[in-house]
GROMACS .gro file of C-alpha atoms in nm:
model
  406
    1UNK     CA    1  18.677  10.567  12.436
    2UNK     CA    2  18.473  10.201  12.401
    3UNK     CA    3  18.181  10.302  12.480
    4UNK     CA    4  18.174  10.620  12.261
    5UNK     CA    5  18.240  10.370  11.958
    6UNK     CA    6  17.974  10.198  12.087
    7UNK     CA    7  17.755  10.508  12.126
    8UNK     CA    8  17.876  10.637  11.691
    9UNK     CA    9  17.810  10.174  11.588
   10UNK     CA   10  17.451  10.239  11.710
   11UNK     CA   11  17.421  10.630  11.521
   12UNK     CA   12  17.514  10.492  11.232
   13UNK     CA   13  17.276  10.125  11.212
   14UNK     CA   14  16.969  10.457  11.267
   15UNK     CA   15  16.750  10.357  11.074
   16UNK     CA   16  16.773  10.728  10.809
   17UNK     CA   17  16.369  10.898  10.809
   18UNK     CA   18  16.117  10.913  10.563
   19UNK     CA   19  16.079  11.277  10.410
   20UNK     CA   20  15.673  11.325  10.345
   21UNK     CA   21  15.776  11.360  10.004
   22UNK     CA   22  15.994  11.060  10.063
   23UNK     CA   23  15.657  10.886  10.225
   24UNK     CA   24  15.429  10.953   9.881
   25UNK     CA   25  15.741  10.815   9.625
   26UNK     CA   26  15.789  10.456   9.827
   27UNK     CA   27  15.365  10.532   9.829
   28UNK     CA   28  15.238  10.589   9.471
   29UNK     CA   29  15.513  10.320   9.341
   30UNK     CA   30  15.262  10.043   9.368
   31UNK     CA   31  15.021  10.244   9.179
   32UNK     CA   32  15.243  10.341   8.930
   33UNK     CA   33  15.324  10.036   8.818
   34UNK     CA   34  14.952   9.838   8.826
   35UNK     CA   35  14.789  10.120   8.680
   36UNK     CA   36  14.458   9.868   8.539
   37UNK     CA   37  14.498   9.740   8.853
   38UNK     CA   38  14.441  10.056   9.015
   39UNK     CA   39  14.114  10.233   8.806
   40UNK     CA   40  13.978   9.917   8.909
   41UNK     CA   41  14.086   9.927   9.214
   42UNK     CA   42  13.930  10.274   9.306
   43UNK     CA   43  13.628  10.182   9.064
   44UNK     CA   44  13.372  10.059   9.379
   45UNK     CA   45  13.477  10.366   9.560
   46UNK     CA   46  13.383  10.619   9.313
   47UNK     CA   47  13.079  10.474   9.180
   48UNK     CA   48  12.977  10.396   9.660
   49UNK     CA   49  13.125  10.795   9.677
   50UNK     CA   50  12.880  10.940   9.334
   51UNK     CA   51  12.567  10.752   9.458
   52UNK     CA   52  12.568  11.005   9.763
   53UNK     CA   53  12.738  11.279   9.603
   54UNK     CA   54  12.449  11.256   9.316
   55UNK     CA   55  12.202  11.184   9.590
   56UNK     CA   56  12.317  11.467   9.795
   57UNK     CA   57  12.318  11.716   9.551
   58UNK     CA   58  11.954  11.653   9.388
   59UNK     CA   59  11.788  11.648   9.654
   60UNK     CA   60  11.949  12.017   9.769
   61UNK     CA   61  11.863  12.097   9.394
   62UNK     CA   62  11.521  12.039   9.453
   63UNK     CA   63  11.529  12.200   9.802
   64UNK     CA   64  11.660  12.484   9.631
   65UNK     CA   65  11.361  12.523   9.370
   66UNK     CA   66  11.103  12.483   9.611
   67UNK     CA   67  11.312  12.745   9.857
   68UNK     CA   68  11.325  12.935   9.591
   69UNK     CA   69  10.946  12.967   9.470
   70UNK     CA   70  10.834  13.032   9.799
   71UNK     CA   71  11.045  13.318   9.781
   72UNK     CA   72  10.870  13.442   9.565
   73UNK     CA   73  10.524  13.389   9.582
   74UNK     CA   74  10.562  13.466   9.949
   75UNK     CA   75  10.476  13.316  10.309
   76UNK     CA   76  10.204  13.509  10.376
   77UNK     CA   77   9.924  13.426  10.168
   78UNK     CA   78   9.583  13.310  10.424
   79UNK     CA   79   9.274  13.166  10.197
   80UNK     CA   80   8.961  13.162  10.412
   81UNK     CA   81   8.681  12.881  10.298
   82UNK     CA   82   8.314  12.727  10.396
   83UNK     CA   83   8.458  12.486  10.669
   84UNK     CA   84   8.147  12.178  10.791
   85UNK     CA   85   7.899  12.324  11.028
   86UNK     CA   86   7.785  12.189  11.357
   87UNK     CA   87   7.430  12.046  11.123
   88UNK     CA   88   7.461  11.796  10.953
   89UNK     CA   89   7.413  11.829  10.595
   90UNK     CA   90   7.413  12.260  10.617
   91UNK     CA   91   7.596  12.426  10.346
   92UNK     CA   92   7.763  12.661  10.445
   93UNK     CA   93   7.830  12.982  10.295
   94UNK     CA   94   8.067  13.239  10.327
   95UNK     CA   95   7.900  13.601  10.361
   96UNK     CA   96   7.882  13.789  10.039
   97UNK     CA   97   8.009  14.113  10.168
   98UNK     CA   98   8.314  13.862  10.336
   99UNK     CA   99   8.580  14.035  10.054
  100UNK     CA  100   8.499  14.436  10.201
  101UNK     CA  101   8.543  14.264  10.546
  102UNK     CA  102   8.870  14.103  10.508
  103UNK     CA  103   9.034  14.395  10.339
  104UNK     CA  104   8.998  14.662  10.631
  105UNK     CA  105   9.167  14.401  10.830
  106UNK     CA  106   9.493  14.598  10.990
  107UNK     CA  107   9.792  14.496  10.777
  108UNK     CA  108   9.620  14.330  10.445
  109UNK     CA  109   9.721  14.462  10.142
  110UNK     CA  110   9.549  14.279   9.872
  111UNK     CA  111   9.198  14.080   9.860
  112UNK     CA  112   9.068  13.873   9.608
  113UNK     CA  113   8.807  13.623   9.529
  114UNK     CA  114   8.661  13.324   9.324
  115UNK     CA  115   8.293  13.151   9.412
  116UNK     CA  116   8.233  12.793   9.297
  117UNK     CA  117   7.981  12.795   8.972
  118UNK     CA  118   7.733  12.561   8.889
  119UNK     CA  119   7.877  12.493   8.551
  120UNK     CA  120   8.054  12.351   8.278
  121UNK     CA  121   8.290  12.403   8.001
  122UNK     CA  122   8.340  12.210   7.711
  123UNK     CA  123   8.577  12.195   7.418
  124UNK     CA  124   8.206  12.251   7.176
  125UNK     CA  125   7.855  12.179   7.328
  126UNK     CA  126   7.844  11.836   7.201
  127UNK     CA  127   8.169  11.655   7.411
  128UNK     CA  128   7.954  11.453   7.651
  129UNK     CA  129   7.828  11.649   7.991
  130UNK     CA  130   8.005  11.477   8.167
  131UNK     CA  131   8.311  11.481   8.020
  132UNK     CA  132   8.471  11.767   8.196
  133UNK     CA  133   8.754  11.694   8.202
  134UNK     CA  134   8.853  11.802   8.599
  135UNK     CA  135   8.769  12.164   8.540
  136UNK     CA  136   8.578  12.382   8.750
  137UNK     CA  137   8.469  12.703   8.745
  138UNK     CA  138   8.482  12.942   8.909
  139UNK     CA  139   8.356  13.319   8.936
  140UNK     CA  140   8.731  13.563   9.004
  141UNK     CA  141   8.714  13.903   9.117
  142UNK     CA  142   9.003  14.098   8.931
  143UNK     CA  143   9.178  14.181   9.247
  144UNK     CA  144   9.262  13.732   9.219
  145UNK     CA  145   9.570  13.747   9.041
  146UNK     CA  146   9.741  13.976   9.191
  147UNK     CA  147   9.733  13.826   9.573
  148UNK     CA  148   9.841  13.529   9.389
  149UNK     CA  149  10.084  13.687   9.208
  150UNK     CA  150  10.067  13.496   8.947
  151UNK     CA  151  10.093  13.582   8.589
  152UNK     CA  152   9.946  13.479   8.235
  153UNK     CA  153  10.125  13.340   8.047
  154UNK     CA  154   9.914  13.386   7.698
  155UNK     CA  155   9.636  13.693   7.687
  156UNK     CA  156   9.469  13.909   7.899
  157UNK     CA  157   9.359  13.905   8.235
  158UNK     CA  158   8.951  13.982   8.300
  159UNK     CA  159   8.921  14.352   8.376
  160UNK     CA  160   8.576  14.603   8.415
  161UNK     CA  161   8.455  14.506   8.068
  162UNK     CA  162   8.584  14.147   7.928
  163UNK     CA  163   8.488  14.031   8.317
  164UNK     CA  164   8.048  14.187   8.286
  165UNK     CA  165   8.040  13.940   7.931
  166UNK     CA  166   8.097  13.614   7.813
  167UNK     CA  167   8.470  13.640   7.845
  168UNK     CA  168   8.733  13.331   8.056
  169UNK     CA  169   9.069  13.238   8.134
  170UNK     CA  170   9.243  13.003   8.136
  171UNK     CA  171   9.410  12.768   8.418
  172UNK     CA  172   9.713  12.596   8.296
  173UNK     CA  173   9.626  12.265   8.285
  174UNK     CA  174   9.262  12.360   8.261
  175UNK     CA  175   9.371  12.426   7.908
  176UNK     CA  176   9.628  12.195   7.868
  177UNK     CA  177   9.245  11.967   7.936
  178UNK     CA  178   9.041  12.143   7.678
  179UNK     CA  179   9.312  12.144   7.359
  180UNK     CA  180   9.342  12.536   7.358
  181UNK     CA  181   9.701  12.654   7.356
  182UNK     CA  182   9.622  13.024   7.259
  183UNK     CA  183   9.356  13.277   7.316
  184UNK     CA  184   9.032  13.380   7.141
  185UNK     CA  185   8.928  13.046   7.058
  186UNK     CA  186   8.604  12.960   7.230
  187UNK     CA  187   8.487  12.716   7.435
  188UNK     CA  188   8.056  12.574   7.608
  189UNK     CA  189   8.012  12.704   7.930
  190UNK     CA  190   7.681  12.661   8.054
  191UNK     CA  191   7.424  12.692   7.809
  192UNK     CA  192   7.709  12.972   7.568
  193UNK     CA  193   7.980  12.953   7.399
  194UNK     CA  194   8.270  13.200   7.589
  195UNK     CA  195   8.592  13.346   7.412
  196UNK     CA  196   8.905  13.252   7.609
  197UNK     CA  197   9.050  13.630   7.687
  198UNK     CA  198   9.332  13.454   7.877
  199UNK     CA  199   9.614  13.154   7.951
  200UNK     CA  200   9.741  13.170   8.268
  201UNK     CA  201  10.100  13.066   8.363
  202UNK     CA  202  10.140  12.749   8.711
  203UNK     CA  203  10.060  12.906   9.035
  204UNK     CA  204  10.232  12.615   9.321
  205UNK     CA  205  10.027  12.871   9.534
  206UNK     CA  206   9.682  12.779   9.386
  207UNK     CA  207   9.670  12.421   9.278
  208UNK     CA  208   9.336  12.454   9.243
  209UNK     CA  209   9.296  12.723   8.988
  210UNK     CA  210   9.521  12.582   8.849
  211UNK     CA  211   9.216  12.322   8.690
  212UNK     CA  212   8.988  12.645   8.651
  213UNK     CA  213   8.753  12.786   8.368
  214UNK     CA  214   8.789  13.202   8.601
  215UNK     CA  215   8.495  13.452   8.464
  216UNK     CA  216   8.446  13.756   8.566
  217UNK     CA  217   8.261  13.849   8.939
  218UNK     CA  218   7.991  14.031   8.765
  219UNK     CA  219   7.966  13.799   8.469
  220UNK     CA  220   7.880  13.542   8.636
  221UNK     CA  221   7.552  13.760   8.800
  222UNK     CA  222   7.391  13.804   8.449
  223UNK     CA  223   7.529  13.486   8.222
  224UNK     CA  224   7.570  13.199   8.459
  225UNK     CA  225   7.303  13.257   8.771
  226UNK     CA  226   7.584  13.351   9.057
  227UNK     CA  227   7.408  13.427   9.356
  228UNK     CA  228   7.743  13.680   9.430
  229UNK     CA  229   7.855  13.499   9.776
  230UNK     CA  230   8.217  13.318   9.730
  231UNK     CA  231   8.393  13.035   9.805
  232UNK     CA  232   8.727  13.143   9.894
  233UNK     CA  233   8.898  13.409   9.924
  234UNK     CA  234   9.236  13.509   9.924
  235UNK     CA  235   9.490  13.741  10.103
  236UNK     CA  236   9.796  13.909  10.113
  237UNK     CA  237   9.951  14.059  10.464
  238UNK     CA  238  10.304  14.165  10.526
  239UNK     CA  239  10.517  13.889  10.640
  240UNK     CA  240  10.473  14.106  11.032
  241UNK     CA  241  10.090  14.097  11.051
  242UNK     CA  242  10.092  13.706  10.878
  243UNK     CA  243   9.988  13.571  11.279
  244UNK     CA  244   9.763  13.881  11.325
  245UNK     CA  245   9.533  13.796  11.037
  246UNK     CA  246   9.535  13.460  11.100
  247UNK     CA  247   9.323  13.508  11.449
  248UNK     CA  248   9.065  13.807  11.375
  249UNK     CA  249   8.996  13.650  11.021
  250UNK     CA  250   8.745  13.401  11.065
  251UNK     CA  251   8.573  13.619  11.316
  252UNK     CA  252   8.544  13.869  11.014
  253UNK     CA  253   8.443  13.689  10.741
  254UNK     CA  254   8.123  13.522  10.932
  255UNK     CA  255   8.139  13.799  11.231
  256UNK     CA  256   7.860  13.537  11.379
  257UNK     CA  257   7.928  13.206  11.277
  258UNK     CA  258   8.267  13.169  11.290
  259UNK     CA  259   8.315  12.892  11.315
  260UNK     CA  260   8.252  12.791  11.015
  261UNK     CA  261   8.454  12.943  10.804
  262UNK     CA  262   8.851  12.794  10.764
  263UNK     CA  263   9.143  12.923  10.773
  264UNK     CA  264   9.472  12.760  10.555
  265UNK     CA  265   9.868  12.848  10.480
  266UNK     CA  266   9.854  12.685  10.146
  267UNK     CA  267  10.263  12.813  10.156
  268UNK     CA  268  10.333  12.510  10.408
  269UNK     CA  269  10.210  12.288  10.160
  270UNK     CA  270  10.553  12.437   9.986
  271UNK     CA  271  10.728  12.379  10.284
  272UNK     CA  272  10.660  12.059  10.378
  273UNK     CA  273  10.721  11.914  10.080
  274UNK     CA  274  11.081  12.106  10.091
  275UNK     CA  275  11.103  12.004  10.441
  276UNK     CA  276  11.085  11.604  10.336
  277UNK     CA  277  11.213  11.679  10.074
  278UNK     CA  278  11.569  11.395  10.136
  279UNK     CA  279  11.345  11.150  10.328
  280UNK     CA  280  11.327  10.918  10.034
  281UNK     CA  281  11.692  11.008   9.954
  282UNK     CA  282  11.737  10.756  10.245
  283UNK     CA  283  11.747  10.395  10.126
  284UNK     CA  284  11.953  10.538   9.825
  285UNK     CA  285  12.180  10.743  10.116
  286UNK     CA  286  12.173  10.387  10.241
  287UNK     CA  287  12.265  10.155   9.917
  288UNK     CA  288  12.568  10.435   9.814
  289UNK     CA  289  12.720  10.299  10.128
  290UNK     CA  290  12.641  10.028  10.081
  291UNK     CA  291  12.838  10.033   9.762
  292UNK     CA  292  13.216  10.176   9.997
  293UNK     CA  293  13.231   9.983  10.148
  294UNK     CA  294  13.207   9.764   9.890
  295UNK     CA  295  13.456   9.955   9.724
  296UNK     CA  296  13.675   9.928  10.026
  297UNK     CA  297  13.701   9.576  10.056
  298UNK     CA  298  13.793   9.539   9.692
  299UNK     CA  299  14.066   9.864   9.797
  300UNK     CA  300  14.186   9.579  10.080
  301UNK     CA  301  14.200   9.288   9.875
  302UNK     CA  302  14.377   9.450   9.639
  303UNK     CA  303  14.634   9.562   9.917
  304UNK     CA  304  14.720   9.218  10.036
  305UNK     CA  305  14.766   9.085   9.685
  306UNK     CA  306  14.960   9.361   9.699
  307UNK     CA  307  15.147   9.242   9.968
  308UNK     CA  308  15.185   8.899   9.868
  309UNK     CA  309  15.368   9.040   9.468
  310UNK     CA  310  15.605   9.245   9.664
  311UNK     CA  311  15.745   9.031   9.902
  312UNK     CA  312  16.043   9.069   9.731
  313UNK     CA  313  16.065   9.506   9.723
  314UNK     CA  314  15.964   9.438  10.148
  315UNK     CA  315  16.232   9.199  10.160
  316UNK     CA  316  16.443   9.382  10.029
  317UNK     CA  317  16.391   9.681  10.163
  318UNK     CA  318  16.393   9.597  10.557
  319UNK     CA  319  16.735   9.392  10.466
  320UNK     CA  320  16.876   9.773  10.340
  321UNK     CA  321  16.728   9.927  10.674
  322UNK     CA  322  16.393  10.016  10.626
  323UNK     CA  323  16.263   9.920  10.967
  324UNK     CA  324  15.853   9.812  11.016
  325UNK     CA  325  15.713  10.137  11.050
  326UNK     CA  326  15.877  10.238  10.724
  327UNK     CA  327  15.684   9.953  10.615
  328UNK     CA  328  15.392  10.000  10.717
  329UNK     CA  329  15.375  10.373  10.628
  330UNK     CA  330  15.473  10.283  10.246
  331UNK     CA  331  15.087  10.097  10.275
  332UNK     CA  332  14.873  10.273  10.440
  333UNK     CA  333  15.002  10.593  10.192
  334UNK     CA  334  14.949  10.375   9.919
  335UNK     CA  335  14.621  10.262  10.050
  336UNK     CA  336  14.536  10.672  10.066
  337UNK     CA  337  14.638  10.705   9.772
  338UNK     CA  338  14.375  10.495   9.563
  339UNK     CA  339  14.020  10.555   9.762
  340UNK     CA  340  14.202  10.914   9.694
  341UNK     CA  341  14.140  10.891   9.384
  342UNK     CA  342  13.816  10.661   9.386
  343UNK     CA  343  13.643  10.930   9.616
  344UNK     CA  344  13.826  11.280   9.399
  345UNK     CA  345  13.714  11.065   9.077
  346UNK     CA  346  13.368  10.970   9.274
  347UNK     CA  347  13.347  11.388   9.416
  348UNK     CA  348  13.323  11.461   9.029
  349UNK     CA  349  13.037  11.214   8.870
  350UNK     CA  350  12.842  11.328   9.118
  351UNK     CA  351  12.910  11.629   9.057
  352UNK     CA  352  12.802  11.601   8.677
  353UNK     CA  353  12.506  11.422   8.796
  354UNK     CA  354  12.361  11.673   8.999
  355UNK     CA  355  12.477  11.898   8.713
  356UNK     CA  356  12.265  11.659   8.440
  357UNK     CA  357  12.006  11.547   8.627
  358UNK     CA  358  11.952  12.014   8.738
  359UNK     CA  359  11.995  12.100   8.404
  360UNK     CA  360  11.746  11.923   8.259
  361UNK     CA  361  11.485  12.006   8.499
  362UNK     CA  362  11.555  12.381   8.473
  363UNK     CA  363  11.678  12.314   8.890
  364UNK     CA  364  11.960  12.574   9.064
  365UNK     CA  365  12.266  12.323   9.088
  366UNK     CA  366  12.309  12.273   9.430
  367UNK     CA  367  12.647  12.030   9.547
  368UNK     CA  368  12.629  12.032   9.993
  369UNK     CA  369  12.987  12.062  10.083
  370UNK     CA  370  12.969  11.910  10.360
  371UNK     CA  371  12.878  11.592  10.115
  372UNK     CA  372  13.149  11.672   9.938
  373UNK     CA  373  13.404  11.712  10.271
  374UNK     CA  374  13.245  11.374  10.415
  375UNK     CA  375  13.243  11.177  10.097
  376UNK     CA  376  13.591  11.228  10.053
  377UNK     CA  377  13.688  11.203  10.421
  378UNK     CA  378  13.501  10.853  10.418
  379UNK     CA  379  13.632  10.756  10.139
  380UNK     CA  380  13.978  10.812  10.355
  381UNK     CA  381  13.885  10.685  10.660
  382UNK     CA  382  13.778  10.295  10.416
  383UNK     CA  383  14.150  10.308  10.282
  384UNK     CA  384  14.284  10.430  10.562
  385UNK     CA  385  14.156  10.082  10.792
  386UNK     CA  386  14.111   9.883  10.416
  387UNK     CA  387  14.522   9.991  10.418
  388UNK     CA  388  14.573   9.861  10.787
  389UNK     CA  389  14.597   9.478  10.806
  390UNK     CA  390  14.826   9.479  10.409
  391UNK     CA  391  15.034   9.713  10.574
  392UNK     CA  392  15.134   9.524  11.009
  393UNK     CA  393  15.137   9.170  10.729
  394UNK     CA  394  15.358   9.320  10.516
  395UNK     CA  395  15.602   9.560  10.815
  396UNK     CA  396  15.615   9.155  10.961
  397UNK     CA  397  15.744   9.057  10.674
  398UNK     CA  398  16.114   8.814  10.755
  399UNK     CA  399  16.351   8.960  10.496
  400UNK     CA  400  16.556   8.664  10.488
  401UNK     CA  401  16.232   8.437  10.415
  402UNK     CA  402  16.085   8.716  10.245
  403UNK     CA  403  16.382   8.787  10.034
  404UNK     CA  404  16.369   8.358  10.020
  405UNK     CA  405  16.019   8.281   9.899
  406UNK     CA  406  16.054   8.512   9.617
   0.00000   0.00000   0.00000
């Protein structure tokens, strides 16, 4: 009987278990009683997470825009141009029949060409001849715009009629430098005025065209002493045939001297840019991580002060039967809630900053889920670490000493 009574006494003295609801209640009690301190402590965490989310989001948005441009412009464009001759000082020219030969390669869909002309373009003949503004003058075939998948921003493209007469199409950079905003104006090109019949939209795959004044192929022969040798041959092929076309393109352009022809892929620059878009974000990510650690130190400091201020509460709870484990859980939960609030605020701020940047730059709004999950997970980890020492310190307080000190 005595053993039975002792067992029942021990059962009655056994500490009550806290439900998840009880843990959340006692863990949030300290936050509810000191709202201003909570806001200031969570601010450090929020700044760190917002920095990290915005850096990743802005980088991802820029990459998405570049990939969108690649999808639109395609990666099946190749350009053949003169390389370096084996003999120093010898000028390399592509054969006149290069365009037609490339068009016969199996898999090639469209072919166009340009040729550099020995001429300048200026607003009027009164402008100094040396003041070219970096604008090149090129002869172009009628198919070039289709090959580049370009669009005319205003006016029209050169056709069989306008391409034979003093008409010119300006790349959008060339138009800006000449101060031409609409078709119908005239520019001094070579030794006569040419009428601007169109202004192109940007061409990311052909920046050299953006900075050029384009004259029809036949018009260049008649009016600008063009010899008919192309400088660049552009071809668009089926996606599956790109590598096969690349292998034979140089030999097709110049069968006698294929070593004098270089074949390039304009889309490779955009792909490389997309691949390295996040390279310069590493520093900012590091700064965000430092801000996050500083925020974690702030949370730890807040929790330590909270333990010192609440010794009476801790002592009273211990006197009423709360175990050391329950005290630890209370303060770790409070630290987690404090960090979690900062993390949620940081994610919201970072996503909002990314949205503002994307909207202002015309980019798609992209915030990777791994960045959100990783950032919020980091706040919880920091909250746990920051709350461990204050929680252990609180659990070790003697009930009698805590009540006496209070």
